[in-house]
PDB file of C-alpha atoms in Angstrom:
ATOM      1  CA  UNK U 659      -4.424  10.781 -13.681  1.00  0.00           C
ATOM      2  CA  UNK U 660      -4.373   8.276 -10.988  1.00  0.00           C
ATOM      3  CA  UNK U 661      -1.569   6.324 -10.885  1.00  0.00           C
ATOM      4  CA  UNK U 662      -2.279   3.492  -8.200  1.00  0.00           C
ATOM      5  CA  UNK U 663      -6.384   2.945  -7.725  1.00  0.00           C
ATOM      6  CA  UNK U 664      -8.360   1.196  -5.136  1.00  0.00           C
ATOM      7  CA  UNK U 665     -11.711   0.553  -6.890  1.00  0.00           C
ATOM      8  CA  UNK U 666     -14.025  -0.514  -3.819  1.00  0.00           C
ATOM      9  CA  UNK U 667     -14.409   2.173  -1.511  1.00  0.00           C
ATOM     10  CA  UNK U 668     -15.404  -0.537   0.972  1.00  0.00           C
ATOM     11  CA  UNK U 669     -15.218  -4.150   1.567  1.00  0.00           C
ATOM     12  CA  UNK U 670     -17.288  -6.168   4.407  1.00  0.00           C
ATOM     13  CA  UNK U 671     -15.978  -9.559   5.590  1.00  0.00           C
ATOM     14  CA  UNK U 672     -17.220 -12.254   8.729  1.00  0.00           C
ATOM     15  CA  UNK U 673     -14.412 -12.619  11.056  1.00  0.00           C
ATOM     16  CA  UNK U 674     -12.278 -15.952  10.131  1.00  0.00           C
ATOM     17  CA  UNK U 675     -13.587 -15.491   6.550  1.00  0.00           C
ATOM     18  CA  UNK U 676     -10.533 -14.007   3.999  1.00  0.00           C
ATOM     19  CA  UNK U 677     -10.484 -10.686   3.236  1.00  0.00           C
ATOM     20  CA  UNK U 678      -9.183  -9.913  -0.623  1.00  0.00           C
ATOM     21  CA  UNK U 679      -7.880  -5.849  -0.962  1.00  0.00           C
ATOM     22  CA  UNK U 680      -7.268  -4.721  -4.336  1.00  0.00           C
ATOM     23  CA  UNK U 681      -5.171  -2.642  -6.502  1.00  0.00           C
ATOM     24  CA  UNK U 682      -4.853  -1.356  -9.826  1.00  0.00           C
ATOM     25  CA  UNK U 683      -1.747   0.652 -10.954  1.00  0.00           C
ATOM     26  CA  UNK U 684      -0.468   2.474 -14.283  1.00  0.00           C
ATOM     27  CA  UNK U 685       2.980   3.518 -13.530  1.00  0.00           C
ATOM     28  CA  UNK U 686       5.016   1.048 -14.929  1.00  0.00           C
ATOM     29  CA  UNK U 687       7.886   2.340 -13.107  1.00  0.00           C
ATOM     30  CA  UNK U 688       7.134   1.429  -9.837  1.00  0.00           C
ATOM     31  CA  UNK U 689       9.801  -1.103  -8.399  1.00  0.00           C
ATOM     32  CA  UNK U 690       8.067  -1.655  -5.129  1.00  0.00           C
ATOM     33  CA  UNK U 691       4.701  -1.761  -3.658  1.00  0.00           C
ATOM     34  CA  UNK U 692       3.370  -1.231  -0.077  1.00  0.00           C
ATOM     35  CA  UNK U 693       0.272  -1.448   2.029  1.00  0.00           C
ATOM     36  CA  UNK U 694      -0.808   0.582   4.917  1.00  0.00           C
ATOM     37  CA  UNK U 695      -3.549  -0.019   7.597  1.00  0.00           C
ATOM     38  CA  UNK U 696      -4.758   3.095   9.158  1.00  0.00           C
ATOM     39  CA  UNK U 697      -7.794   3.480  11.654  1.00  0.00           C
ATOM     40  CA  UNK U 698      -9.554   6.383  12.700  1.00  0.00           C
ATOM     41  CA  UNK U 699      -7.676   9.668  14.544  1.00  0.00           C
ATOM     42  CA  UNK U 700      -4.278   7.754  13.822  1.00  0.00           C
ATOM     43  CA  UNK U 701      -1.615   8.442  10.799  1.00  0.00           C
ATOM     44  CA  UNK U 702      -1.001   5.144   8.397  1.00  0.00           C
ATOM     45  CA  UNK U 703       1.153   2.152   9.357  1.00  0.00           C
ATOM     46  CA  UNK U 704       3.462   0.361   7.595  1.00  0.00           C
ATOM     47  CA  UNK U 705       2.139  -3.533   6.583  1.00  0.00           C
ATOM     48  CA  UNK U 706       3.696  -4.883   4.294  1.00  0.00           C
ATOM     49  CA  UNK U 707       5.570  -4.694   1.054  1.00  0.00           C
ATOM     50  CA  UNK U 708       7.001  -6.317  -2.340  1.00  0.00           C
ATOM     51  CA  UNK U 709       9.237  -6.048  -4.414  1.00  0.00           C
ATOM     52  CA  UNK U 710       8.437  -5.621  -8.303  1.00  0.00           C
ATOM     53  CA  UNK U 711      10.662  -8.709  -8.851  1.00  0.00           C
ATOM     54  CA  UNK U 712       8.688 -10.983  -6.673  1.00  0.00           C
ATOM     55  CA  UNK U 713       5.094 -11.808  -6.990  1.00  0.00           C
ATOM     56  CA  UNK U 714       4.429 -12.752  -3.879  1.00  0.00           C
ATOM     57  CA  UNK U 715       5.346 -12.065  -0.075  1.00  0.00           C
ATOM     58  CA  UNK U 716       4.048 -13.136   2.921  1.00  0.00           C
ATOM     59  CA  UNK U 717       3.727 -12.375   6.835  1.00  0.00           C
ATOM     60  CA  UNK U 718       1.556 -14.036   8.942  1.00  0.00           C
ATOM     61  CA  UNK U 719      -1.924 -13.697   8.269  1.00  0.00           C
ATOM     62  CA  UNK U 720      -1.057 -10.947   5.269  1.00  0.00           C
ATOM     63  CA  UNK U 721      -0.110 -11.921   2.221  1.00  0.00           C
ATOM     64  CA  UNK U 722       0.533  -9.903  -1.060  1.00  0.00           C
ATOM     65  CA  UNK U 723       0.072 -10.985  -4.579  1.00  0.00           C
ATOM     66  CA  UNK U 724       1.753  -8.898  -7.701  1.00  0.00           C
ATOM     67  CA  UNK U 725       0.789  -9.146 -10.932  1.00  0.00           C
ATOM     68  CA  UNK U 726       3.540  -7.189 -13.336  1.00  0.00           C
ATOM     69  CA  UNK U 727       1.680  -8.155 -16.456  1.00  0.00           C
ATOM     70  CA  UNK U 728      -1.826  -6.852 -15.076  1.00  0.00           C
ATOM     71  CA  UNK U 729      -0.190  -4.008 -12.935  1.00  0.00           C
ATOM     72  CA  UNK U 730      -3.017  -5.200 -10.276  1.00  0.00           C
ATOM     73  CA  UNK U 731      -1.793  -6.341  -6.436  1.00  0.00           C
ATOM     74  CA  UNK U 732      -3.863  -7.406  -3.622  1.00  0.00           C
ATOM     75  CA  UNK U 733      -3.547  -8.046  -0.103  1.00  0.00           C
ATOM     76  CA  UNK U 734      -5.159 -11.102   1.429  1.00  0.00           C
ATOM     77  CA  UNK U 735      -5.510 -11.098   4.733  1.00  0.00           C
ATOM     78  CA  UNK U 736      -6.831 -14.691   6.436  1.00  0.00           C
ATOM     79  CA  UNK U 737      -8.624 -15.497   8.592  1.00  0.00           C
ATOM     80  CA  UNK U 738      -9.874 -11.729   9.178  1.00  0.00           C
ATOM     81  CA  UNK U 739     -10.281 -10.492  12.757  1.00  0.00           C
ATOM     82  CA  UNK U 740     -12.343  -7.457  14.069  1.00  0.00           C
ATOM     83  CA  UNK U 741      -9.422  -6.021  14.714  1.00  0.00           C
ATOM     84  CA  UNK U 742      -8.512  -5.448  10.991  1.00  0.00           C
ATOM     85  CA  UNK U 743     -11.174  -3.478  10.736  1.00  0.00           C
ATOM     86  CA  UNK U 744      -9.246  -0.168   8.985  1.00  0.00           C
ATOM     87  CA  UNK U 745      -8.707   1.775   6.116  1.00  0.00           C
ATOM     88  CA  UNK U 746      -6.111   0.027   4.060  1.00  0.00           C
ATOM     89  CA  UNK U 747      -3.953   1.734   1.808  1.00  0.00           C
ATOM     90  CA  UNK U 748      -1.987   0.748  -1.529  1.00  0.00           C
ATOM     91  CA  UNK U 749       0.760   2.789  -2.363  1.00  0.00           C
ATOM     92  CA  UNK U 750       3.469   2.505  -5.387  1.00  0.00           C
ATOM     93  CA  UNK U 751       7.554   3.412  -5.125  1.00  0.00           C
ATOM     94  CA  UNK U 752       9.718   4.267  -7.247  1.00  0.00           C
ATOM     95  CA  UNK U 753      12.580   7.366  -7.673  1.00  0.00           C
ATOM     96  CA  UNK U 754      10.442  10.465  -8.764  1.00  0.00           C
ATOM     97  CA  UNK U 755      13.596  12.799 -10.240  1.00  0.00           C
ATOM     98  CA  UNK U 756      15.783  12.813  -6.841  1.00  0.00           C
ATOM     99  CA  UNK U 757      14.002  11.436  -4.486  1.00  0.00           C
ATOM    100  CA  UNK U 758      11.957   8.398  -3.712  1.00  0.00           C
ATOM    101  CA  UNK U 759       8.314   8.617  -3.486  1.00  0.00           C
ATOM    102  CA  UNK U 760       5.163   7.010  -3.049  1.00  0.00           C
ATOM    103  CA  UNK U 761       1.780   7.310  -4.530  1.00  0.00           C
ATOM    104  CA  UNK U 762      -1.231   6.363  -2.597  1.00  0.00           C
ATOM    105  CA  UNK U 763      -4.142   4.779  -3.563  1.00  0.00           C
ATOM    106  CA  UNK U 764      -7.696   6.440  -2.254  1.00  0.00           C
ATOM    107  CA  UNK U 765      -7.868   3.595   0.241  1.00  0.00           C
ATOM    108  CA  UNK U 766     -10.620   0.767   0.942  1.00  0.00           C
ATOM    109  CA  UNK U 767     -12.646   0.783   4.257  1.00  0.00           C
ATOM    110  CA  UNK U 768     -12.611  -2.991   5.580  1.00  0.00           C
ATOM    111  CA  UNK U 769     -15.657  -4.149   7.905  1.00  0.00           C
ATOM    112  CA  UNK U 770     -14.625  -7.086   9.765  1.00  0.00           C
ATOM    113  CA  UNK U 771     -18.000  -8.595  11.188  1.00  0.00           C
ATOM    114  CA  UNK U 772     -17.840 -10.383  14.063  1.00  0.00           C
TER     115      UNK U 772
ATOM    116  CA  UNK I1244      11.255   6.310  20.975  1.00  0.00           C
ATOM    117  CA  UNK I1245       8.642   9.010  20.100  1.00  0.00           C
ATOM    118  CA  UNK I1246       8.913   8.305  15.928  1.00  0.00           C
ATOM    119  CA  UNK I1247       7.150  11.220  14.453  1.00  0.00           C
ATOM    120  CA  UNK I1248       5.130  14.244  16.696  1.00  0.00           C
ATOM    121  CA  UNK I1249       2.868  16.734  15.035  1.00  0.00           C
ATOM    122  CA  UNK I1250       1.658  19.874  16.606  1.00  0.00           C
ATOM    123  CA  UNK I1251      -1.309  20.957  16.757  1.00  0.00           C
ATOM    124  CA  UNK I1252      -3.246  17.836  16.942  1.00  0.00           C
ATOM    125  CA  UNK I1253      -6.330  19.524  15.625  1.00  0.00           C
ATOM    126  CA  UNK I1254      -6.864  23.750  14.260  1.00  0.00           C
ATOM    127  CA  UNK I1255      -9.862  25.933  13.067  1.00  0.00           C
ATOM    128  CA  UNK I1256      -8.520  28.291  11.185  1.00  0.00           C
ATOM    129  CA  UNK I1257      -9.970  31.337   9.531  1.00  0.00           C
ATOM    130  CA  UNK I1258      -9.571  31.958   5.913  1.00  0.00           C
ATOM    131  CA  UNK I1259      -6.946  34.478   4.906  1.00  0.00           C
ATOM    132  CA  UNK I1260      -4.364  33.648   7.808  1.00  0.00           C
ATOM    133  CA  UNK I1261      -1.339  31.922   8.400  1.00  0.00           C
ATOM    134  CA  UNK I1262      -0.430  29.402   9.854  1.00  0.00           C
ATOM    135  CA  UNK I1263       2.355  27.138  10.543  1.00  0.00           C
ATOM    136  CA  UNK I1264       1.654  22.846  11.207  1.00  0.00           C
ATOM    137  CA  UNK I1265       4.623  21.305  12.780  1.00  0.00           C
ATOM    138  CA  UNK I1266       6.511  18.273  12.373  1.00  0.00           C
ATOM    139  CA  UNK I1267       9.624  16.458  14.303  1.00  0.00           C
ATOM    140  CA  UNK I1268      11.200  13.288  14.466  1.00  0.00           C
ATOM    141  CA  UNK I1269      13.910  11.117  16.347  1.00  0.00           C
ATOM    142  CA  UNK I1270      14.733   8.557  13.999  1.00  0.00           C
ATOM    143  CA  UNK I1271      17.347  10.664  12.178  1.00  0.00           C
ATOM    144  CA  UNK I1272      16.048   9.907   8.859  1.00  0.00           C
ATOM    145  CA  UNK I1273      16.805  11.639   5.782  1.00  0.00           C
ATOM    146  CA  UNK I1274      13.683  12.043   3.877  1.00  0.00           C
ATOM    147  CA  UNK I1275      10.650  13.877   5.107  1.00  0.00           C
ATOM    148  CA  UNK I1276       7.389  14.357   3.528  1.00  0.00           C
ATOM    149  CA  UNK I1277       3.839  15.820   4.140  1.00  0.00           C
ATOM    150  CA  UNK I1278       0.790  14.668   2.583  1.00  0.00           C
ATOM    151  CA  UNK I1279      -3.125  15.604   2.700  1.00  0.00           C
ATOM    152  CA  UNK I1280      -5.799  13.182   3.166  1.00  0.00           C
ATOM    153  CA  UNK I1281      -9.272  14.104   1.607  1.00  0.00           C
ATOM    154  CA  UNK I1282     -11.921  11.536   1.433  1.00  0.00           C
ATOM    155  CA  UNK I1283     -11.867   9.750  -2.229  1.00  0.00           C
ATOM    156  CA  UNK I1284      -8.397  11.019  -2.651  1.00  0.00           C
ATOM    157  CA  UNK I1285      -6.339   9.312  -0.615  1.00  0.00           C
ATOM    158  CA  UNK I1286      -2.642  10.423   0.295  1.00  0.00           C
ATOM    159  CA  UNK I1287      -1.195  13.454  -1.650  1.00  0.00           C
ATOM    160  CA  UNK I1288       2.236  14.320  -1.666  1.00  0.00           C
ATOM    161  CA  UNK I1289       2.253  18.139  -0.962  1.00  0.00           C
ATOM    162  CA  UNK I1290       6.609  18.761  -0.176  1.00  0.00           C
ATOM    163  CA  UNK I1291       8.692  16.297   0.173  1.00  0.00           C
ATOM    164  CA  UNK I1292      12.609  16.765   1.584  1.00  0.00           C
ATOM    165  CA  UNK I1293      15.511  14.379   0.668  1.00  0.00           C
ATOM    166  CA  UNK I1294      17.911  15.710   3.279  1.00  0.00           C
ATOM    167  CA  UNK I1295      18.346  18.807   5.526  1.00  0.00           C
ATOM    168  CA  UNK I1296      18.621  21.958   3.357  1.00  0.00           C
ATOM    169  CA  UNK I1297      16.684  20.610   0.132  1.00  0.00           C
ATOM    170  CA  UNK I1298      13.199  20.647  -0.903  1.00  0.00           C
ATOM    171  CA  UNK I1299      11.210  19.845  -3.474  1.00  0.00           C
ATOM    172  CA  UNK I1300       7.132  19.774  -5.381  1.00  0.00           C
ATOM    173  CA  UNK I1301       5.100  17.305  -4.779  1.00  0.00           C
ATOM    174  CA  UNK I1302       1.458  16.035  -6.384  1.00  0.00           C
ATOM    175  CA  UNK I1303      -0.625  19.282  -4.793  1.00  0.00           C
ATOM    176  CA  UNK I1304       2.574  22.538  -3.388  1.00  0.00           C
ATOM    177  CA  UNK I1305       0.170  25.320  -4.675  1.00  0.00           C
ATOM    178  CA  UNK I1306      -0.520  26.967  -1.350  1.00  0.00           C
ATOM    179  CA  UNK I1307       1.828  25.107   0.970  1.00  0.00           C
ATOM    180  CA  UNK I1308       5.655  25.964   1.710  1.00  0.00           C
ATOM    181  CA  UNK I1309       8.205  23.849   3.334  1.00  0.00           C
ATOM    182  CA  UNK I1310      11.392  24.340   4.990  1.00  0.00           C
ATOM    183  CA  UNK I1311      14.374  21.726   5.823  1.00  0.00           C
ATOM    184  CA  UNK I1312      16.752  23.518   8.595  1.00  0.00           C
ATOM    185  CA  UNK I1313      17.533  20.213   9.964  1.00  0.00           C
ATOM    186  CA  UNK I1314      17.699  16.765  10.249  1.00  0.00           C
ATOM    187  CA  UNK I1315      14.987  16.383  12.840  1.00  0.00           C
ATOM    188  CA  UNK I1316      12.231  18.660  11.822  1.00  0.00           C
ATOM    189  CA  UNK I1317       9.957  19.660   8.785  1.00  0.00           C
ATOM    190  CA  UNK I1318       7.537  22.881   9.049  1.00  0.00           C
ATOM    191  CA  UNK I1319       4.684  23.103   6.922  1.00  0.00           C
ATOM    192  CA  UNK I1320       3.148  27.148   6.557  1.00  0.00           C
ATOM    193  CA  UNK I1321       0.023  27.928   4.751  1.00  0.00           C
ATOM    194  CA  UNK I1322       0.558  31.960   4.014  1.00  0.00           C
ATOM    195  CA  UNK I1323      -3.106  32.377   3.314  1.00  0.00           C
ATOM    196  CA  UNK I1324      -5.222  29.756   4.583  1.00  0.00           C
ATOM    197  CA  UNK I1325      -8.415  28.991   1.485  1.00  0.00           C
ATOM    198  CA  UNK I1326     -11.456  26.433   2.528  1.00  0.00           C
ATOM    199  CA  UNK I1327     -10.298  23.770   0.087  1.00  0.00           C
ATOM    200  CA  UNK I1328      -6.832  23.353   2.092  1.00  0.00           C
ATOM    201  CA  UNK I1329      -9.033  22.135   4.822  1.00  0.00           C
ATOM    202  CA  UNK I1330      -7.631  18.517   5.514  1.00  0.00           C
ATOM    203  CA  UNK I1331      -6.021  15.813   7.650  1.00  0.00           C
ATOM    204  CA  UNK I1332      -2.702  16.691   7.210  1.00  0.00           C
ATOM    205  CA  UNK I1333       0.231  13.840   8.106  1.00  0.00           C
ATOM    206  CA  UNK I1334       4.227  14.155   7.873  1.00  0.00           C
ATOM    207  CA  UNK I1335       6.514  10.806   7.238  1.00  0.00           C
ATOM    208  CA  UNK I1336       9.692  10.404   7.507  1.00  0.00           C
ATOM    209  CA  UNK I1337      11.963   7.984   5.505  1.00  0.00           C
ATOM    210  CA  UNK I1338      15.351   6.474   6.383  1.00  0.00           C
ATOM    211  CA  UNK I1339      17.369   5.907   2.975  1.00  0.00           C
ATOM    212  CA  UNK I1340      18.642   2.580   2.424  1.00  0.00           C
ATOM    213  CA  UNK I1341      15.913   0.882   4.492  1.00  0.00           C
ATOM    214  CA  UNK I1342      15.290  -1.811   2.197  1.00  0.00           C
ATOM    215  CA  UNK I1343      11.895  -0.783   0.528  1.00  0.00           C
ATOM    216  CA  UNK I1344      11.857   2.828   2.018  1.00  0.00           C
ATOM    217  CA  UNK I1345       8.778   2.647   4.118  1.00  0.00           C
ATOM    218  CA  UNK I1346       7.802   5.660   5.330  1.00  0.00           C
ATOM    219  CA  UNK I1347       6.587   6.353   9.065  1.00  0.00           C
ATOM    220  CA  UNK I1348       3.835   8.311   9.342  1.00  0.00           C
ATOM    221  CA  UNK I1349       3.088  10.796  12.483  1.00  0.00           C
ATOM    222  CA  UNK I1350      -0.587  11.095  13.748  1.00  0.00           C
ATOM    223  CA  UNK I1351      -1.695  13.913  11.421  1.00  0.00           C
ATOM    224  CA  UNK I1352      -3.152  17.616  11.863  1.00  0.00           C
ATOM    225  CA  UNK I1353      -6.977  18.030  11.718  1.00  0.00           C
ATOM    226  CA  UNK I1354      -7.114  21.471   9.930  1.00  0.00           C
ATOM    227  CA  UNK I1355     -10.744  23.193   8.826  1.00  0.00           C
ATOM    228  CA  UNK I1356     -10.302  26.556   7.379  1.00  0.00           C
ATOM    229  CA  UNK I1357     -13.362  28.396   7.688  1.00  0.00           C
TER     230      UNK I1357
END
């Protein structure tokens, strides 16, 4: 049972253009949601988060939209830049018995074109 | 600040041994985890550690045994290596009461088990 889904394997965007990341989740425990960016040969890094009482939160060019009644987030990112090109990761948080945990999407591959 | 170090960077291993993946950091966090990362999966909690001296199950222990001696570091040890256990392997650390508990993630272990 997957918890937190990423439905497109891989999104493709022209640099300047937005980029829209999405997310799907079914644990309706979850008080917190995160994204990661992660490129090739290097561990995941920290983007950005919300909290499950906001519905939005911004930094910079990132941006992340929740939607409690849809348990769906995104990230927008705008304008795009090659550099962005990266796996990005969802991930949901919450206390798992003791401890606090998160559980990762499968991730979506974005292609920023210059 | 190094953040989190893994050791080795990369392993072929044969099926059948041991072997142990290390993982340290300097940010004298609390929580420690390690994950897998297969293709289509995403990130899977394997052990996770609240604080020096306790562990605990994650999404996918079959296989996989932790250890927390200490603050600063957080061995992984496959007893008998199997082909599906080869992975990207990456440890994170957590500091509690960080706000939304992001987790820092080290560079990861390449490990094929032949």
């Amino acid at each position: 049972d997957q918890q937190v889904k990423q439905n497109s394997p891989s999104l493709s965007v022209q640099e300047g253009r937005i980029s829209i990341l999405n997310c799907d989740y079914t644990n309706s425990m979850f008080d917190y949601f995160l994204w990661y960016k992660k490129y090739p040969a290097e561990g995941p890094t920290f983007l950005i988060s919300i909290s499950s009482i906001k519905d939005k939160n911004e930094d910079g060019r990132f941006t992340v939209f929740l939607n409690k009644s849809a348990k769906h987030l995104s990230l927008h990112i705008v304008p795009s830049q090659p550099g962005d090109s990266a796996v990005y990761f969802c991930a949901g948080g919450g206390l798992s018995g003791s401890a606090r945990q998160l559980t990762f999407g499968s991730g979506t591959q974005l292609t920023v074109l210059p | 600040t190094a953040g989190i170090t893994q050791a080795p960077t990369s392993q072929i291993l044969a099926a059948g041994r041991s072997m142990t993946l290390r993982c340290t950091q300097d940010m004298r966090h609390n929580a420690m985890y390690w994950y897998r990362q297969d293709l289509g999966l995403g990130l899977r909690l394997i052990h996770y550690s609240n604080t020096a001296g306790t562990t605990g199950k994650g999404e996918v222990p079959d296989g996989y045994s932790v250890s927390r001696a200490n603050t600063d570091d957080f061995p992984l040890t496959l007893a008998s290596a199997v082909p599906s256990q080869t992975s990207v392997y990456f440890c994170a650390s957590s500091g509690i009461g960080t706000g939304l508990n992001e987790q820092f993630f080290g560079p990861g272990t390449r490990l094929t088990v032949l």
